[in-house]
CSV table of C-alpha atoms and ligand atoms in Angstrom, one decimal:
chain,number,residue,atom,x,y,z
J,1,MET,CA,-29.7,-11.8,-31.6
J,2,ARG,CA,-31.4,-12.7,-28.3
J,3,ALA,CA,-29.8,-11.4,-25.2
J,4,ASP,CA,-29.9,-13.0,-21.8
J,5,HIS,CA,-30.8,-9.7,-20.1
J,6,GLU,CA,-32.3,-6.4,-21.1
J,7,THR,CA,-31.6,-3.1,-19.4
J,8,ASP,CA,-31.5,0.6,-20.2
J,9,VAL,CA,-27.9,1.4,-19.4
J,10,ALA,CA,-24.8,-0.7,-18.8
J,11,VAL,CA,-21.9,0.7,-17.0
J,12,ILE,CA,-18.8,-1.2,-17.9
J,13,GLY,CA,-16.2,-1.1,-15.1
J,14,ALA,CA,-16.7,-0.4,-11.4
J,15,GLY,CA,-13.7,1.8,-10.5
J,16,GLN,CA,-14.0,5.4,-9.5
J,17,ALA,CA,-15.5,6.4,-12.8
J,18,GLY,CA,-18.0,3.6,-13.1
J,19,LEU,CA,-19.2,3.9,-9.5
J,20,SER,CA,-19.7,7.7,-9.9
J,21,ALA,CA,-21.8,7.0,-13.0
J,22,ALA,CA,-23.8,4.4,-11.1
J,23,TRP,CA,-24.5,6.8,-8.3
J,24,PHE,CA,-25.8,9.4,-10.7
J,25,LEU,CA,-27.9,6.8,-12.5
J,26,ARG,CA,-29.4,5.8,-9.1
J,27,ARG,CA,-30.0,9.4,-8.2
J,28,ALA,CA,-31.8,9.9,-11.6
J,29,GLY,CA,-34.3,7.2,-10.5
J,30,LEU,CA,-33.1,4.2,-12.5
J,31,ALA,CA,-33.6,0.9,-10.7
J,32,GLY,CA,-31.0,-1.8,-10.6
J,33,GLY,CA,-31.8,-4.6,-13.1
J,34,SER,CA,-34.2,-3.3,-15.7
J,35,GLY,CA,-32.8,0.3,-15.3
J,36,PHE,CA,-29.1,-0.3,-15.2
J,37,VAL,CA,-26.4,-2.7,-14.4
J,38,VAL,CA,-22.6,-2.3,-13.6
J,39,LEU,CA,-20.4,-5.0,-15.1
J,40,ASP,CA,-16.8,-5.5,-13.8
J,41,HIS,CA,-14.3,-8.3,-14.3
J,42,ALA,CA,-12.3,-7.8,-11.2
J,43,LYS,CA,-12.6,-10.3,-8.3
J,44,GLY,CA,-13.7,-7.7,-5.8
J,45,PRO,CA,-14.5,-4.0,-5.3
J,46,GLY,CA,-11.8,-1.4,-5.6
J,47,GLY,CA,-11.3,-0.9,-9.4
J,48,ALA,CA,-7.7,-1.0,-10.4
J,49,TRP,CA,-6.6,0.2,-6.9
J,50,GLN,CA,-7.1,-3.3,-5.6
J,51,TYR,CA,-4.1,-4.4,-7.8
J,52,ARG,CA,-1.7,-1.7,-6.7
J,53,TRP,CA,1.5,-2.9,-5.0
J,54,PRO,CA,1.2,-3.2,-1.2
J,55,SER,CA,4.0,-0.7,-0.5
J,56,LEU,CA,1.9,2.0,-2.2
J,57,ARG,CA,0.6,3.6,1.0
J,58,LEU,CA,-2.3,5.9,1.1
J,59,GLY,CA,-0.1,8.8,2.2
J,60,ARG,CA,2.1,8.4,-0.9
J,61,VAL,CA,-0.6,8.7,-3.6
J,62,HIS,CA,-1.4,12.0,-5.4
J,63,GLY,CA,-4.8,12.0,-3.6
J,64,ILE,CA,-8.0,10.0,-3.9
J,65,HIS,CA,-11.1,12.1,-4.4
J,66,ASP,CA,-14.2,11.1,-2.5
J,67,LEU,CA,-16.9,9.4,-4.6
J,68,PRO,CA,-20.2,11.4,-4.7
J,69,GLY,CA,-22.5,11.0,-1.7
J,70,LEU,CA,-20.2,9.2,0.7
J,71,PRO,CA,-16.8,10.4,1.8
J,72,LEU,CA,-13.8,8.1,2.3
J,73,GLY,CA,-13.4,9.6,5.8
J,74,ALA,CA,-10.4,9.4,8.0
J,75,ALA,CA,-8.0,6.7,6.9
J,76,ASP,CA,-4.5,5.7,8.2
J,77,PRO,CA,-2.0,7.1,5.6
J,78,GLY,CA,0.3,4.2,6.5
J,79,ARG,CA,-2.1,1.6,5.1
J,80,PRO,CA,-1.8,0.2,1.6
J,81,ALA,CA,-4.0,2.3,-0.8
J,82,ALA,CA,-5.2,-1.0,-2.4
J,83,GLU,CA,-6.8,-2.1,0.9
J,84,VAL,CA,-8.3,1.3,1.9
J,85,VAL,CA,-9.9,1.9,-1.6
J,86,ALA,CA,-11.2,-1.7,-1.8
J,87,GLU,CA,-12.9,-1.3,1.5
J,88,TYR,CA,-14.2,2.2,0.6
J,89,PHE,CA,-15.7,1.0,-2.7
J,90,ASP,CA,-17.2,-2.1,-1.1
J,91,ARG,CA,-18.9,0.2,1.5
J,92,TYR,CA,-20.0,2.5,-1.3
J,93,GLU,CA,-21.6,-0.2,-3.4
J,94,ARG,CA,-23.5,-1.6,-0.4
J,95,THR,CA,-24.6,1.7,0.9
J,96,PHE,CA,-26.3,2.7,-2.4
J,97,ASP,CA,-27.2,-0.9,-3.3
J,98,LEU,CA,-25.5,-0.5,-6.6
J,99,PRO,CA,-26.2,-3.4,-9.0
J,100,VAL,CA,-22.6,-4.4,-9.6
J,101,ARG,CA,-22.2,-7.8,-11.2
J,102,ARG,CA,-18.7,-9.5,-11.0
J,103,PRO,CA,-16.7,-11.1,-12.2
J,104,VAL,CA,-18.1,-10.3,-15.7
J,105,ASP,CA,-15.5,-9.9,-18.4
J,106,VAL,CA,-17.0,-7.8,-21.2
J,107,LEU,CA,-15.3,-9.1,-24.4
J,108,ALA,CA,-17.3,-7.3,-27.0
J,109,VAL,CA,-19.9,-4.5,-27.5
J,110,ARG,CA,-21.8,-4.7,-30.8
J,111,ARG,CA,-24.7,-2.7,-32.4
J,112,THR,CA,-27.9,-4.7,-32.8
J,113,GLU,CA,-30.3,-4.5,-35.7
J,114,ASP,CA,-33.0,-2.9,-33.5
J,115,GLY,CA,-30.7,0.1,-32.6
J,116,ARG,CA,-29.4,-1.1,-29.3
J,117,PHE,CA,-26.1,-2.5,-28.1
J,118,LEU,CA,-25.3,-6.1,-27.2
J,119,VAL,CA,-22.8,-6.3,-24.4
J,120,GLU,CA,-21.2,-9.8,-24.4
J,121,SER,CA,-19.3,-11.7,-21.7
J,122,PRO,CA,-18.1,-15.3,-22.2
J,123,SER,CA,-21.3,-16.6,-20.5
J,124,GLU,CA,-24.0,-13.9,-20.7
J,125,SER,CA,-25.2,-11.0,-22.8
J,126,TRP,CA,-27.1,-7.8,-22.1
J,127,ALA,CA,-29.2,-5.8,-24.7
J,128,VAL,CA,-28.9,-2.1,-23.6
J,129,ARG,CA,-29.9,1.3,-25.0
J,130,GLY,CA,-26.9,3.2,-23.7
J,131,ILE,CA,-23.4,2.6,-22.3
J,132,VAL,CA,-21.1,4.3,-19.9
J,133,ASN,CA,-17.7,2.8,-20.4
J,134,ALA,CA,-15.4,3.1,-17.4
J,135,THR,CA,-12.8,0.4,-18.0
J,136,GLY,CA,-9.7,2.5,-17.0
J,137,THR,CA,-6.2,1.6,-18.1
J,138,TRP,CA,-4.8,-1.0,-15.7
J,139,ASP,CA,-5.6,-3.9,-18.0
J,140,ARG,CA,-3.4,-2.5,-20.7
J,141,PRO,CA,0.1,-2.0,-19.5
J,142,PHE,CA,2.2,-0.3,-22.1
J,143,LEU,CA,5.7,-1.6,-23.0
J,144,PRO,CA,7.5,0.3,-25.7
J,145,TYR,CA,9.5,-1.9,-28.1
J,146,TYR,CA,13.3,-1.7,-28.2
J,147,PRO,CA,15.4,-3.9,-30.5
J,148,GLY,CA,16.6,-7.0,-28.7
J,149,ARG,CA,13.8,-7.0,-26.1
J,150,GLU,CA,13.1,-10.7,-26.9
J,151,THR,CA,16.7,-11.7,-26.4
J,152,PHE,CA,17.0,-10.5,-22.8
J,153,THR,CA,17.5,-13.4,-20.5
J,154,GLY,CA,16.5,-11.7,-17.3
J,155,ARG,CA,13.0,-10.6,-16.2
J,156,GLN,CA,11.1,-7.7,-17.7
J,157,PRO,CA,8.2,-6.9,-15.3
J,158,HIS,CA,5.9,-3.9,-15.8
J,159,THR,CA,4.7,-1.6,-13.0
J,160,ALA,CA,1.4,-3.6,-13.1
J,161,ASP,CA,3.4,-6.8,-12.1
J,162,TYR,CA,5.3,-5.1,-9.2
J,163,ARG,CA,4.5,-6.6,-5.8
J,164,GLY,CA,7.5,-5.2,-3.8
J,165,ALA,CA,11.2,-4.6,-3.9
J,166,GLY,CA,12.1,-8.0,-2.3
J,167,GLU,CA,12.2,-9.9,-5.6
J,168,PHE,CA,15.0,-7.6,-6.8
J,169,ARG,CA,17.3,-8.2,-3.8
J,170,GLY,CA,21.0,-8.4,-4.8
J,171,GLN,CA,20.2,-7.7,-8.5
J,172,HIS,CA,21.0,-5.0,-10.9
J,173,VAL,CA,17.8,-3.4,-12.1
J,174,VAL,CA,17.2,-1.0,-15.0
J,175,VAL,CA,14.1,1.1,-14.3
J,176,VAL,CA,12.6,2.7,-17.4
J,177,GLY,CA,10.1,5.6,-17.2
J,178,GLY,CA,10.0,9.2,-16.1
J,179,GLY,CA,6.8,9.3,-14.0
J,180,THR,CA,6.0,9.2,-10.3
J,181,SER,CA,5.6,5.4,-10.3
J,182,ALA,CA,9.1,5.0,-11.8
J,183,VAL,CA,10.6,7.1,-9.1
J,184,GLN,CA,8.7,5.4,-6.2
J,185,LEU,CA,9.7,2.0,-7.4
J,186,LEU,CA,13.3,3.0,-8.0
J,187,LEU,CA,13.6,4.4,-4.5
J,188,GLU,CA,12.2,1.1,-3.0
J,189,ILE,CA,14.3,-1.1,-5.2
J,190,ALA,CA,17.6,0.8,-4.6
J,191,GLU,CA,17.3,-0.1,-0.9
J,192,VAL,CA,17.8,-3.8,-1.5
J,193,ALA,CA,19.3,-4.1,-5.0
J,194,ALA,CA,23.0,-4.5,-5.8
J,195,GLY,CA,22.6,-1.5,-8.2
J,196,THR,CA,20.0,0.5,-10.2
J,197,THR,CA,20.1,2.4,-13.4
J,198,TRP,CA,17.3,4.9,-14.2
J,199,VAL,CA,16.6,5.7,-17.9
J,200,THR,CA,14.0,8.1,-19.2
J,201,ARG,CA,13.3,9.6,-22.6
J,202,ARG,CA,13.4,13.2,-21.5
J,203,PRO,CA,15.4,14.7,-18.6
J,204,PRO,CA,13.1,14.6,-15.5
J,205,VAL,CA,11.9,17.9,-14.0
J,206,PHE,CA,11.5,18.0,-10.2
J,207,ARG,CA,9.0,20.4,-8.8
J,208,ASP,CA,9.4,22.1,-5.4
J,209,GLY,CA,6.0,22.2,-3.7
J,210,GLU,CA,2.6,20.9,-4.8
J,211,PHE,CA,1.5,21.6,-8.4
J,212,THR,CA,-1.0,24.5,-8.6
J,213,PRO,CA,-4.7,24.1,-9.6
J,214,GLU,CA,-4.0,26.3,-12.6
J,215,TYR,CA,-1.3,23.9,-13.8
J,216,GLY,CA,-3.7,21.0,-13.2
J,217,ARG,CA,-6.4,22.7,-15.3
J,218,ALA,CA,-4.0,23.4,-18.1
J,219,VAL,CA,-3.0,19.7,-18.2
J,220,VAL,CA,-6.6,18.6,-18.3
J,221,ALA,CA,-7.4,21.3,-21.0
J,222,GLU,CA,-4.6,20.0,-23.2
J,223,VAL,CA,-5.7,16.3,-22.9
J,224,ASP,CA,-9.3,17.5,-23.6
J,225,ARG,CA,-8.1,19.2,-26.8
J,226,ARG,CA,-6.4,16.0,-27.9
J,227,VAL,CA,-9.5,13.8,-27.5
J,228,ARG,CA,-11.8,16.4,-29.1
J,229,ALA,CA,-9.4,16.1,-32.1
J,230,GLY,CA,-9.6,12.3,-32.1
J,231,LEU,CA,-6.0,11.9,-30.9
J,232,PRO,CA,-4.9,9.3,-28.3
J,233,PRO,CA,-5.0,10.9,-24.9
J,234,ARG,CA,-2.1,11.5,-22.6
J,235,SER,CA,-2.1,10.7,-18.9
J,236,VAL,CA,-3.4,13.6,-16.8
J,237,VAL,CA,-2.0,12.1,-13.6
J,238,GLY,CA,1.3,11.4,-15.2
J,239,ALA,CA,1.6,15.1,-16.2
J,240,THR,CA,1.6,16.3,-12.6
J,241,GLY,CA,5.4,16.1,-12.5
J,242,LEU,CA,7.8,14.8,-10.0
J,243,LEU,CA,7.7,16.3,-6.6
J,244,ASN,CA,10.9,17.1,-4.9
J,245,THR,CA,10.0,15.5,-1.5
J,246,PRO,CA,12.7,15.2,1.2
J,247,GLU,CA,12.9,11.5,0.3
J,248,VAL,CA,13.5,12.4,-3.4
J,249,ALA,CA,16.0,15.0,-2.4
J,250,ARG,CA,18.0,12.5,-0.4
J,251,ALA,CA,17.9,10.0,-3.3
J,252,ARG,CA,19.1,12.7,-5.7
J,253,ALA,CA,22.0,13.5,-3.3
J,254,ALA,CA,22.9,9.8,-3.1
J,255,GLY,CA,23.0,9.6,-6.9
J,256,ILE,CA,20.0,7.1,-7.2
J,257,LEU,CA,18.1,9.5,-9.4
J,258,ASP,CA,21.1,10.3,-11.8
J,259,ARG,CA,19.2,9.6,-14.9
J,260,LYS,CA,20.5,8.2,-18.2
J,261,PRO,CA,18.9,8.8,-21.6
J,262,MET,CA,17.1,5.8,-23.2
J,263,PHE,CA,19.2,2.9,-24.3
J,264,THR,CA,19.0,2.0,-28.0
J,265,ARG,CA,19.2,-1.7,-27.7
J,266,ILE,CA,18.6,-4.6,-25.3
J,267,THR,CA,21.2,-7.3,-25.2
J,268,PRO,CA,20.8,-10.8,-23.7
J,269,ASP,CA,22.4,-9.6,-20.4
J,270,GLY,CA,21.6,-5.9,-20.3
J,271,VAL,CA,21.1,-2.7,-22.2
J,272,GLU,CA,23.3,-0.7,-24.6
J,273,TRP,CA,23.3,3.0,-25.5
J,274,ALA,CA,24.0,4.7,-28.8
J,275,ASP,CA,27.6,5.4,-27.9
J,276,GLY,CA,28.3,1.7,-27.3
J,277,SER,CA,28.3,1.9,-23.5
J,278,ARG,CA,26.5,-1.0,-21.8
J,279,GLN,CA,25.0,-1.9,-18.5
J,280,ARG,CA,24.5,-5.4,-17.3
J,281,ALA,CA,21.1,-6.1,-15.7
J,282,ASP,CA,19.2,-8.9,-14.1
J,283,ALA,CA,15.9,-7.2,-14.6
J,284,ILE,CA,14.4,-4.3,-16.7
J,285,LEU,CA,11.4,-2.8,-14.9
J,286,TRP,CA,9.1,-1.0,-17.4
J,287,ALA,CA,7.4,1.8,-15.5
J,288,THR,CA,6.1,3.1,-18.9
J,289,GLY,CA,2.5,3.6,-18.2
J,290,PHE,CA,-0.8,2.3,-19.5
J,291,ARG,CA,-3.2,2.8,-22.4
J,292,ALA,CA,-7.0,2.9,-22.3
J,293,ALA,CA,-8.5,-0.7,-22.0
J,294,LEU,CA,-11.0,-0.4,-24.9
J,295,ASP,CA,-10.5,-3.6,-26.9
J,296,HIS,CA,-14.1,-4.7,-26.2
J,297,LEU,CA,-15.3,-1.6,-28.1
J,298,ALA,CA,-13.4,-2.6,-31.3
J,299,PRO,CA,-16.6,-4.0,-33.1
J,300,LEU,CA,-18.0,-0.5,-33.0
J,301,ARG,CA,-15.1,0.8,-35.1
J,302,LEU,CA,-14.7,4.1,-33.2
J,303,ARG,CA,-11.0,4.9,-33.9
J,304,GLU,CA,-10.3,8.1,-35.8
J,305,PRO,CA,-7.5,8.3,-38.3
J,306,GLY,CA,-5.5,10.1,-35.5
J,307,GLY,CA,-5.6,6.9,-33.5
J,308,GLY,CA,-7.9,8.0,-30.7
J,309,ILE,CA,-11.7,8.1,-30.1
J,310,ARG,CA,-13.1,11.6,-30.7
J,311,LEU,CA,-15.1,12.8,-27.7
J,312,ASP,CA,-17.3,15.9,-27.0
J,313,GLY,CA,-17.1,16.0,-23.2
J,314,THR,CA,-17.6,12.3,-22.4
J,315,ARG,CA,-19.8,11.6,-25.4
J,316,VAL,CA,-18.4,9.6,-28.3
J,317,VAL,CA,-19.0,11.8,-31.3
J,318,ALA,CA,-19.5,8.9,-33.7
J,319,GLU,CA,-21.8,7.0,-31.2
J,320,PRO,CA,-23.8,9.4,-28.9
J,321,ARG,CA,-25.3,6.6,-26.8
J,322,LEU,CA,-21.8,5.7,-25.6
J,323,HIS,CA,-19.9,7.8,-23.1
J,324,LEU,CA,-16.3,7.2,-22.0
J,325,VAL,CA,-15.5,8.2,-18.4
J,326,GLY,CA,-12.2,8.0,-16.7
J,327,TYR,CA,-10.7,8.4,-20.2
J,328,GLY,CA,-8.5,11.2,-21.4
J,329,PRO,CA,-9.1,14.4,-19.4
J,330,SER,CA,-11.2,12.5,-16.8
J,331,ALA,CA,-8.6,9.9,-16.0
J,332,SER,CA,-8.1,11.0,-12.5
J,333,THR,CA,-10.2,10.3,-9.4
J,334,ILE,CA,-11.6,13.9,-9.4
J,335,GLY,CA,-12.1,13.9,-13.2
J,336,ALA,CA,-13.8,10.4,-13.0
J,337,ASN,CA,-16.3,11.8,-10.5
J,338,ARG,CA,-17.3,14.7,-12.7
J,339,ALA,CA,-17.3,12.7,-15.8
J,340,GLY,CA,-19.8,10.2,-14.2
J,341,ARG,CA,-22.2,13.0,-13.6
J,342,ALA,CA,-21.8,14.7,-17.0
J,343,ALA,CA,-22.1,11.3,-18.8
J,344,VAL,CA,-25.3,10.3,-17.0
J,345,ARG,CA,-27.0,13.6,-17.5
J,346,GLU,CA,-26.3,13.7,-21.2
J,347,LEU,CA,-26.9,10.0,-21.9
J,348,LEU,CA,-30.3,10.0,-20.2
J,349,ALA,CA,-31.3,13.1,-22.2
J,350,THR,CA,-30.2,11.3,-25.4
J,351,LEU,CA,-32.2,8.2,-24.5
J,352,GLY,CA,-35.2,10.4,-23.6
J,353,GLY,CA,-35.4,9.3,-20.0
V,1,LIG,P1,-10.1,1.7,-12.8
V,1,LIG,O1,-9.9,2.0,-11.4
V,1,LIG,O2,-9.0,1.1,-13.6
V,1,LIG,O3,-11.4,0.8,-13.0
V,1,LIG,C1,-11.7,0.2,-14.2
V,1,LIG,C2,-12.6,-1.0,-13.8
V,1,LIG,O4,-13.0,-1.6,-15.1
V,1,LIG,C3,-11.8,-2.1,-13.1
V,1,LIG,O5,-12.5,-2.5,-12.0
V,1,LIG,C4,-11.7,-3.3,-14.1
V,1,LIG,O6,-11.8,-4.5,-13.5
V,1,LIG,C5,-12.9,-3.0,-15.0
V,1,LIG,N1,-12.7,-3.5,-16.4
V,1,LIG,C6,-11.7,-3.2,-17.3
V,1,LIG,N2,-12.0,-3.8,-18.4
V,1,LIG,C7,-13.1,-4.5,-18.3
V,1,LIG,C8,-13.9,-5.4,-19.2
V,1,LIG,N3,-13.5,-5.6,-20.4
V,1,LIG,N4,-15.0,-6.0,-18.7
V,1,LIG,C9,-15.4,-5.8,-17.4
V,1,LIG,N5,-14.7,-4.9,-16.5
V,1,LIG,C10,-13.6,-4.3,-17.0
V,1,LIG,N6,-5.5,9.2,-9.8
V,1,LIG,C11,-5.7,10.1,-8.9
V,1,LIG,O7,-6.6,10.9,-9.0
V,1,LIG,N7,-4.9,10.1,-7.8
V,1,LIG,C12,-3.8,9.3,-7.6
V,1,LIG,O8,-3.1,9.3,-6.6
V,1,LIG,C13,-3.6,8.3,-8.6
V,1,LIG,N8,-2.5,7.4,-8.5
V,1,LIG,C14,-2.4,6.5,-9.4
V,1,LIG,C15,-1.3,5.6,-9.3
V,1,LIG,C16,-1.1,4.6,-10.3
V,1,LIG,C17,0.0,3.6,-10.1
V,1,LIG,C18,-1.9,4.6,-11.4
V,1,LIG,C19,-1.7,3.5,-12.5
V,1,LIG,C20,-3.0,5.5,-11.6
V,1,LIG,C21,-3.2,6.5,-10.6
V,1,LIG,N9,-4.2,7.4,-10.7
V,1,LIG,C22,-4.4,8.3,-9.7
V,1,LIG,C23,-5.1,7.3,-11.9
V,1,LIG,C24,-6.3,6.5,-11.4
V,1,LIG,O9,-6.1,5.2,-11.8
V,1,LIG,C25,-7.5,7.1,-11.8
V,1,LIG,O10,-7.6,8.3,-11.4
V,1,LIG,C26,-8.8,6.4,-11.4
V,1,LIG,O11,-8.7,5.7,-10.1
V,1,LIG,C27,-9.2,5.4,-12.4
V,1,LIG,O12,-10.5,5.1,-12.2
V,1,LIG,P2,-11.3,4.4,-13.3
V,1,LIG,O13,-12.7,4.1,-12.8
V,1,LIG,O14,-11.3,5.2,-14.6
V,1,LIG,O15,-10.5,3.0,-13.7
């Protein structure tokens, strides 16, 4: 198989994890072009942050860790996180002259007969010796199935589709999901909707004050244990819990966060619980998270019987020239940074460079 380009390392994805890996590749002395390339299918810099809804202001996110070598610096907490991060990543790519190619949609990664990988997009291909995969989760919104879902006559957007509360004005909205995004969207929508209903699988736990570093480490360790065992990872950001901010406290007092258990069935005009009670709805908003966007790696057949990809650190146990960063325990901005460094160090040692 002839490739259009040859390079030592391909980084797939130019979000926090991919840019961190690119920076460490640059620092290790690899040149853009023959040394490494970063392939990303987004329209511009910013990773998945560029798609986050405009009302997600910088001051309301958990925290965006600086990329290595260039701090984000002072930024107005009232600005949309999507804009601030896109500008920051753009500045970052240009400052370090990172060889980011976009839009390049990687559809498949295959092994070649000469022991390399072929990275394929619809129009081009790259033969590479090693891969740092950093494709995040945004491209794979997760919607759990409930009976009757296809019969519902209203809209069923996912968090990834949300652009603002305005589209729900005057409607009754069922918000599904127990994470921070669900709560943030619920509070925004409740301001303009005729009514809201919040459903979660487990009763939510609201935490007073920031979560401690010890708690964060315990969450990361648990996700690390899962991926080492070849199980699907859980979200480390999602596990940080719901903060009892003054805004949340007010919403709880107003009854907006009175949660119901999951419904058992979706009807054409709403949802129905096991006891037969019903709620009419114009929209069901699925704030039910994401899964790792790894479809392009399917030809490598890496899935373990447990359903996940077994890792040792960031290295894929079954394919040591492939590292997954921003996956499992490193799926946070701080984890992605560290994973970029670890992956590059180990991959270059494996490749003998
Ligand atoms: P992404 O930013 O998703 O980047 C992946 C890149 O890969 C994208 O640019 C995409 O275009 C590209 N890509 C994907 N598939 C392909 C393909 N097949 N071919 C080519 N390119 C591809 N973390 C925090 O630490 N703090 C927070 O406050 C925080 N808030 C969050 C809020 C929300 C709503 C969500 C969903 C997540 C949040 N996270 C937060 C988690 C956060 O997304 C990660 O920490 C981190 O930003 C992800 O970086 P990444 O590089 O792994 O992925």
